């Protein structure tokens, strides 16, 4: 057994979509609006987990649905 890998500190846009449940179009809309910062590593676009969490935390709370 090797050394355990640390948790990811950044994810690709595809992974960010999978994690949040948001579609790629919405993700790019938020990036282009400046509400979700990105980092570039060559051609790869990365979103830091802390930035993704802050983005989700800043969203308005939803209303409860009445049964």
Short mmCIF file of N, CA and C in Angstrom, two decimals:
data_model
loop_
_atom_site.label_atom_id
_atom_site.label_comp_id
_atom_site.label_asym_id
_atom_site.label_seq_id
_atom_site.Cartn_x
_atom_site.Cartn_y
_atom_site.Cartn_z
N UNK A 1 0.84 -1.18 0.00
CA UNK A 1 0.00 0.00 0.00
C UNK A 1 0.88 1.24 0.00
N UNK A 2 0.54 2.20 -0.86
CA UNK A 2 1.30 3.44 -0.93
C UNK A 2 0.75 4.50 0.00
N UNK A 3 1.31 5.67 -0.11
CA UNK A 3 0.84 6.80 0.67
C UNK A 3 -0.53 7.22 0.16
N UNK A 4 -1.49 7.45 1.04
CA UNK A 4 -2.81 7.88 0.57
C UNK A 4 -2.73 9.23 -0.13
N UNK A 5 -3.50 9.36 -1.18
CA UNK A 5 -3.53 10.62 -1.93
C UNK A 5 -4.35 11.65 -1.18
N UNK A 6 -3.92 12.92 -1.23
CA UNK A 6 -4.73 13.97 -0.60
C UNK A 6 -6.00 14.21 -1.40
N UNK A 7 -6.97 14.80 -0.76
CA UNK A 7 -8.19 15.17 -1.48
C UNK A 7 -7.85 16.21 -2.53
N UNK A 8 -8.62 16.22 -3.61
CA UNK A 8 -8.37 17.17 -4.70
C UNK A 8 -8.53 18.59 -4.19
N UNK A 9 -7.67 19.48 -4.67
CA UNK A 9 -7.79 20.90 -4.34
C UNK A 9 -8.38 21.68 -5.50
N UNK A 10 -8.46 21.04 -6.68
CA UNK A 10 -9.06 21.66 -7.85
C UNK A 10 -9.64 20.57 -8.74
N UNK A 11 -10.64 20.93 -9.52
CA UNK A 11 -11.30 19.98 -10.42
C UNK A 11 -11.47 20.61 -11.79
N UNK A 12 -11.67 19.77 -12.79
CA UNK A 12 -11.97 20.25 -14.13
C UNK A 12 -13.41 20.76 -14.17
N UNK A 13 -13.76 21.42 -15.25
CA UNK A 13 -15.14 21.90 -15.40
C UNK A 13 -16.11 20.71 -15.43
N UNK A 14 -15.74 19.64 -16.13
CA UNK A 14 -16.61 18.46 -16.16
C UNK A 14 -16.85 17.91 -14.77
N UNK A 15 -15.79 17.83 -13.97
CA UNK A 15 -15.94 17.33 -12.60
C UNK A 15 -16.77 18.29 -11.75
N UNK A 16 -16.58 19.60 -11.94
CA UNK A 16 -17.37 20.59 -11.20
C UNK A 16 -18.85 20.45 -11.54
N UNK A 17 -19.15 20.17 -12.80
CA UNK A 17 -20.55 19.95 -13.20
C UNK A 17 -21.11 18.71 -12.51
N UNK A 18 -20.32 17.65 -12.49
CA UNK A 18 -20.77 16.40 -11.85
C UNK A 18 -20.98 16.60 -10.35
N UNK A 19 -20.07 17.32 -9.71
CA UNK A 19 -20.15 17.54 -8.26
C UNK A 19 -21.37 18.38 -7.89
N UNK A 20 -21.62 19.43 -8.67
CA UNK A 20 -22.69 20.38 -8.32
C UNK A 20 -24.04 20.03 -8.92
N UNK A 21 -24.04 19.25 -9.99
CA UNK A 21 -25.29 18.97 -10.69
C UNK A 21 -25.66 20.04 -11.70
N UNK A 22 -24.80 21.04 -11.86
CA UNK A 22 -25.04 22.09 -12.85
C UNK A 22 -24.55 21.63 -14.22
N UNK A 23 -25.20 22.12 -15.27
CA UNK A 23 -24.78 21.80 -16.63
C UNK A 23 -23.58 22.64 -17.06
N UNK A 24 -22.93 22.21 -18.14
CA UNK A 24 -21.76 22.94 -18.65
C UNK A 24 -22.10 24.37 -19.05
N UNK A 25 -23.26 24.58 -19.68
CA UNK A 25 -23.64 25.93 -20.11
C UNK A 25 -23.77 26.86 -18.91
N UNK A 26 -24.43 26.39 -17.86
CA UNK A 26 -24.60 27.20 -16.65
C UNK A 26 -23.24 27.46 -16.01
N UNK A 27 -22.38 26.45 -15.98
CA UNK A 27 -21.05 26.61 -15.38
C UNK A 27 -20.28 27.69 -16.14
N UNK A 28 -20.28 27.63 -17.48
CA UNK A 28 -19.58 28.64 -18.27
C UNK A 28 -20.22 30.02 -18.11
N UNK A 29 -21.55 30.08 -17.99
CA UNK A 29 -22.22 31.37 -17.73
C UNK A 29 -21.69 31.99 -16.44
N UNK A 30 -21.58 31.19 -15.39
CA UNK A 30 -21.11 31.70 -14.10
C UNK A 30 -19.64 32.10 -14.16
N UNK A 31 -18.84 31.35 -14.89
CA UNK A 31 -17.43 31.70 -15.07
C UNK A 31 -17.31 33.02 -15.83
N UNK A 32 -18.03 33.13 -16.94
CA UNK A 32 -17.96 34.34 -17.77
C UNK A 32 -18.51 35.57 -17.06
N UNK A 33 -19.45 35.37 -16.14
CA UNK A 33 -20.01 36.49 -15.36
C UNK A 33 -19.07 36.89 -14.22
N UNK A 34 -18.01 36.11 -13.99
CA UNK A 34 -17.06 36.43 -12.93
C UNK A 34 -17.47 35.93 -11.56
N UNK A 35 -18.51 35.12 -11.50
CA UNK A 35 -18.97 34.62 -10.20
C UNK A 35 -18.27 33.33 -9.77
N UNK A 36 -17.56 32.71 -10.70
CA UNK A 36 -16.85 31.47 -10.40
C UNK A 36 -15.44 31.57 -11.00
N UNK A 37 -14.44 31.81 -10.16
CA UNK A 37 -13.08 31.98 -10.68
C UNK A 37 -12.49 30.65 -11.17
N UNK A 38 -11.65 30.76 -12.18
CA UNK A 38 -10.96 29.59 -12.73
C UNK A 38 -9.46 29.82 -12.69
N UNK A 39 -8.73 28.74 -12.87
CA UNK A 39 -7.27 28.77 -13.01
C UNK A 39 -6.95 28.00 -14.28
N UNK A 40 -5.87 28.37 -14.95
CA UNK A 40 -5.44 27.69 -16.16
C UNK A 40 -4.11 27.00 -15.91
N UNK A 41 -4.00 25.76 -16.35
CA UNK A 41 -2.74 25.00 -16.35
C UNK A 41 -2.56 24.51 -17.77
N UNK A 42 -1.89 25.33 -18.57
CA UNK A 42 -1.81 25.04 -20.00
C UNK A 42 -3.19 25.17 -20.61
N UNK A 43 -3.64 24.13 -21.28
CA UNK A 43 -4.98 24.13 -21.88
C UNK A 43 -6.07 23.76 -20.88
N UNK A 44 -5.68 23.18 -19.77
CA UNK A 44 -6.66 22.68 -18.79
C UNK A 44 -7.21 23.82 -17.95
N UNK A 45 -8.53 23.85 -17.81
CA UNK A 45 -9.20 24.82 -16.95
C UNK A 45 -9.56 24.12 -15.65
N UNK A 46 -9.16 24.73 -14.55
CA UNK A 46 -9.42 24.16 -13.23
C UNK A 46 -10.21 25.12 -12.37
N UNK A 47 -11.02 24.57 -11.50
CA UNK A 47 -11.76 25.33 -10.51
C UNK A 47 -11.33 24.81 -9.15
N UNK A 48 -10.86 25.71 -8.30
CA UNK A 48 -10.46 25.29 -6.96
C UNK A 48 -11.71 24.88 -6.18
N UNK A 49 -11.56 23.83 -5.39
CA UNK A 49 -12.68 23.34 -4.58
C UNK A 49 -13.19 24.44 -3.65
N UNK A 50 -12.29 25.23 -3.07
CA UNK A 50 -12.73 26.30 -2.16
C UNK A 50 -13.56 27.34 -2.90
N UNK A 51 -13.21 27.63 -4.17
CA UNK A 51 -13.99 28.57 -4.96
C UNK A 51 -15.34 27.99 -5.34
N UNK A 52 -15.38 26.70 -5.64
CA UNK A 52 -16.64 26.04 -5.96
C UNK A 52 -17.57 26.03 -4.75
N UNK A 53 -17.01 25.76 -3.57
CA UNK A 53 -17.80 25.76 -2.34
C UNK A 53 -18.32 27.16 -2.04
N UNK A 54 -17.47 28.18 -2.21
CA UNK A 54 -17.91 29.56 -1.96
C UNK A 54 -19.01 29.97 -2.93
N UNK A 55 -18.91 29.53 -4.18
CA UNK A 55 -19.94 29.83 -5.18
C UNK A 55 -21.27 29.22 -4.75
N UNK A 56 -21.26 27.96 -4.36
CA UNK A 56 -22.49 27.29 -3.93
C UNK A 56 -23.04 27.95 -2.66
N UNK A 57 -22.17 28.28 -1.72
CA UNK A 57 -22.61 28.91 -0.48
C UNK A 57 -23.24 30.28 -0.72
N UNK A 58 -22.84 30.96 -1.79
CA UNK A 58 -23.36 32.30 -2.09
C UNK A 58 -24.71 32.26 -2.82
N UNK A 59 -25.12 31.09 -3.28
CA UNK A 59 -26.41 30.99 -3.96
C UNK A 59 -27.54 31.25 -2.96
N UNK A 60 -28.64 31.82 -3.42
CA UNK A 60 -29.76 32.05 -2.49
C UNK A 60 -30.37 30.74 -2.04
N UNK A 61 -30.89 30.75 -0.84
CA UNK A 61 -31.58 29.57 -0.33
C UNK A 61 -32.89 29.41 -1.08
N UNK A 62 -33.24 28.16 -1.33
CA UNK A 62 -34.49 27.87 -2.02
C UNK A 62 -35.66 27.86 -1.06
N UNK A 63 -36.82 27.93 -1.62
CA UNK A 63 -38.04 27.84 -0.80
C UNK A 63 -38.39 26.37 -0.62
N UNK A 64 -39.08 26.09 0.45
CA UNK A 64 -39.58 24.73 0.67
C UNK A 64 -40.76 24.49 -0.23
N UNK A 65 -40.85 23.29 -0.67
CA UNK A 65 -42.00 22.91 -1.50
C UNK A 65 -43.09 22.36 -0.59
N UNK A 66 -44.30 22.84 -0.77
CA UNK A 66 -45.44 22.34 0.01
C UNK A 66 -45.88 21.00 -0.57
N UNK A 67 -46.09 20.03 0.27
CA UNK A 67 -46.54 18.71 -0.24
C UNK A 67 -47.95 18.74 -0.80
#
